[in-house]
Amino acid sequence: MGHVGVVSSSPSSLPFSRRFSLATARPRRAISFSILAGMNDDPIREWILTEGKATQITRISPIGGGCINHASRYDTDSGSFFVKTNSAIGPSMFEGEALGLSAMHATKSIRVPKPYKVGHLPTGGSYIIMEFIEFGSSRTDQSVLGRKLSEMHKAGKSDKGFGFDVDNTIGSTPQINTWSKDWIEFFAEHRLGYQLKLALGQYGDSSIYEKGQRLVKNMQPLFDGVAIEPCLLHGDLWSGNISCDKNGDPVILDPACYYGHSEAEFGMSWCAGFGGSFYNSYFEVMPKQPGFEKRRDLYMLYHYLNHYNLFGSGYRSSAMSIIDDYLRMLKA
């Protein structure tokens, strides 16, 4: 994952190496189509040459950047497609991504790659075919990004409450999206609580677990006076998942979507580079709610805990510091 218009504060803050930044990726080499043409059962080729309305695949170019999934650009006589494959994991992960992309696409707000097809590979594993977006070389306009994102939040609503139709992943960590009518309960159980249990099980970290549980049980005052409606969230909005197309319009990709409190979208802001113009534009469409500044670190905590569980102790101190600060603030 490379940066695309906004940068992280340090190399150590670059997470989720499974992801792909098409803006900075370059094909390493071309693969002769004759290799795939000789395969008896290639569902990717079959879809492209039927429903994809192509008559010829002219070039297949691997795109670097991921360590779990393999990404390629398929050039054809009817345009280009972006394909990700995974040789070990079934299609559920890609199905979650496709549903998220489709939900964001349906808001007709910010641009996202349109998903076309998810399926099984005959040799095991899975694939997803989606729109290939040619990224521009300019930096993302922060004010336009803020406005487009707020328009997505305003348009993407759910009458089921908080959650999503399927569980998905945040990085490679499962993200539980069981529907709930109460945001605080949802965030306590399926976001902070789930990550705290992972830390306890993986590291035996009873200290962060016990303090984190105290926070979870006492965080209600942070939401006093706030009316929370379910908004469609990208869910993992950091610099590597933000780019712009050739027209300079912002593009977001590789989501971990669910319906949640709009402020939770800023939980990765510590490596997203959101500036004043971003927030000013965002809050023109989605007005700032009382206590926003007090809740900001709470939403960052979810991602710091996830990084701790994914990448180890380097992120523990940041997570623990946030927990301790809140326990002092709440006198819990």
PDB file of N, CA and C in Angstrom, residues 10 37 89 173 183 195 207 246 250-251 270 283:
ATOM      1  N   SER A  10       4.583   8.443  10.015  1.00  0.00           N
ATOM      2  CA  SER A  10       5.853   7.734  10.033  1.00  0.00           C
ATOM      3  C   SER A  10       5.668   6.393   9.363  1.00  0.00           C
ATOM      4  N   ALA A  37      -4.745 -19.040 -21.504  1.00  0.00           N
ATOM      5  CA  ALA A  37      -5.584 -19.596 -22.555  1.00  0.00           C
ATOM      6  C   ALA A  37      -5.544 -21.117 -22.548  1.00  0.00           C
ATOM      7  N   ILE A  89      -8.055 -18.536   0.805  1.00  0.00           N
ATOM      8  CA  ILE A  89      -9.270 -18.113   1.498  1.00  0.00           C
ATOM      9  C   ILE A  89     -10.455 -18.165   0.545  1.00  0.00           C
ATOM     10  N   THR A 173      -8.238  -9.079  10.375  1.00  0.00           N
ATOM     11  CA  THR A 173      -8.995  -9.378  11.585  1.00  0.00           C
ATOM     12  C   THR A 173     -10.487  -9.441  11.269  1.00  0.00           C
ATOM     13  N   TRP A 183     -26.122   2.041  19.271  1.00  0.00           N
ATOM     14  CA  TRP A 183     -24.746   2.232  18.828  1.00  0.00           C
ATOM     15  C   TRP A 183     -23.736   1.951  19.927  1.00  0.00           C
ATOM     16  N   GLN A 195     -11.925  -6.586  20.166  1.00  0.00           N
ATOM     17  CA  GLN A 195     -10.480  -6.399  20.086  1.00  0.00           C
ATOM     18  C   GLN A 195      -9.801  -6.684  21.434  1.00  0.00           C
ATOM     19  N   SER A 207      -4.001  -6.791  31.642  1.00  0.00           N
ATOM     20  CA  SER A 207      -4.012  -5.393  32.045  1.00  0.00           C
ATOM     21  C   SER A 207      -4.820  -4.548  31.068  1.00  0.00           C
ATOM     22  N   LYS A 246      -8.183  10.325 -12.756  1.00  0.00           N
ATOM     23  CA  LYS A 246      -7.469  11.196 -13.690  1.00  0.00           C
ATOM     24  C   LYS A 246      -8.079  12.588 -13.779  1.00  0.00           C
ATOM     25  N   PRO A 250     -11.808  12.485  -5.874  1.00  0.00           N
ATOM     26  CA  PRO A 250     -11.342  11.498  -4.904  1.00  0.00           C
ATOM     27  C   PRO A 250     -11.932  10.117  -5.161  1.00  0.00           C
ATOM     28  N   VAL A 251     -11.139   9.104  -4.824  1.00  0.00           N
ATOM     29  CA  VAL A 251     -11.533   7.704  -4.933  1.00  0.00           C
ATOM     30  C   VAL A 251     -11.157   7.030  -3.616  1.00  0.00           C
ATOM     31  N   TRP A 270      -5.124   9.071  12.402  1.00  0.00           N
ATOM     32  CA  TRP A 270      -3.720   9.164  12.803  1.00  0.00           C
ATOM     33  C   TRP A 270      -2.771   8.730  11.693  1.00  0.00           C
ATOM     34  N   PHE A 283     -17.941  19.051   7.805  1.00  0.00           N
ATOM     35  CA  PHE A 283     -18.933  19.524   8.766  1.00  0.00           C
ATOM     36  C   PHE A 283     -19.914  20.548   8.171  1.00  0.00           C
TER      37      PHE A 283
END
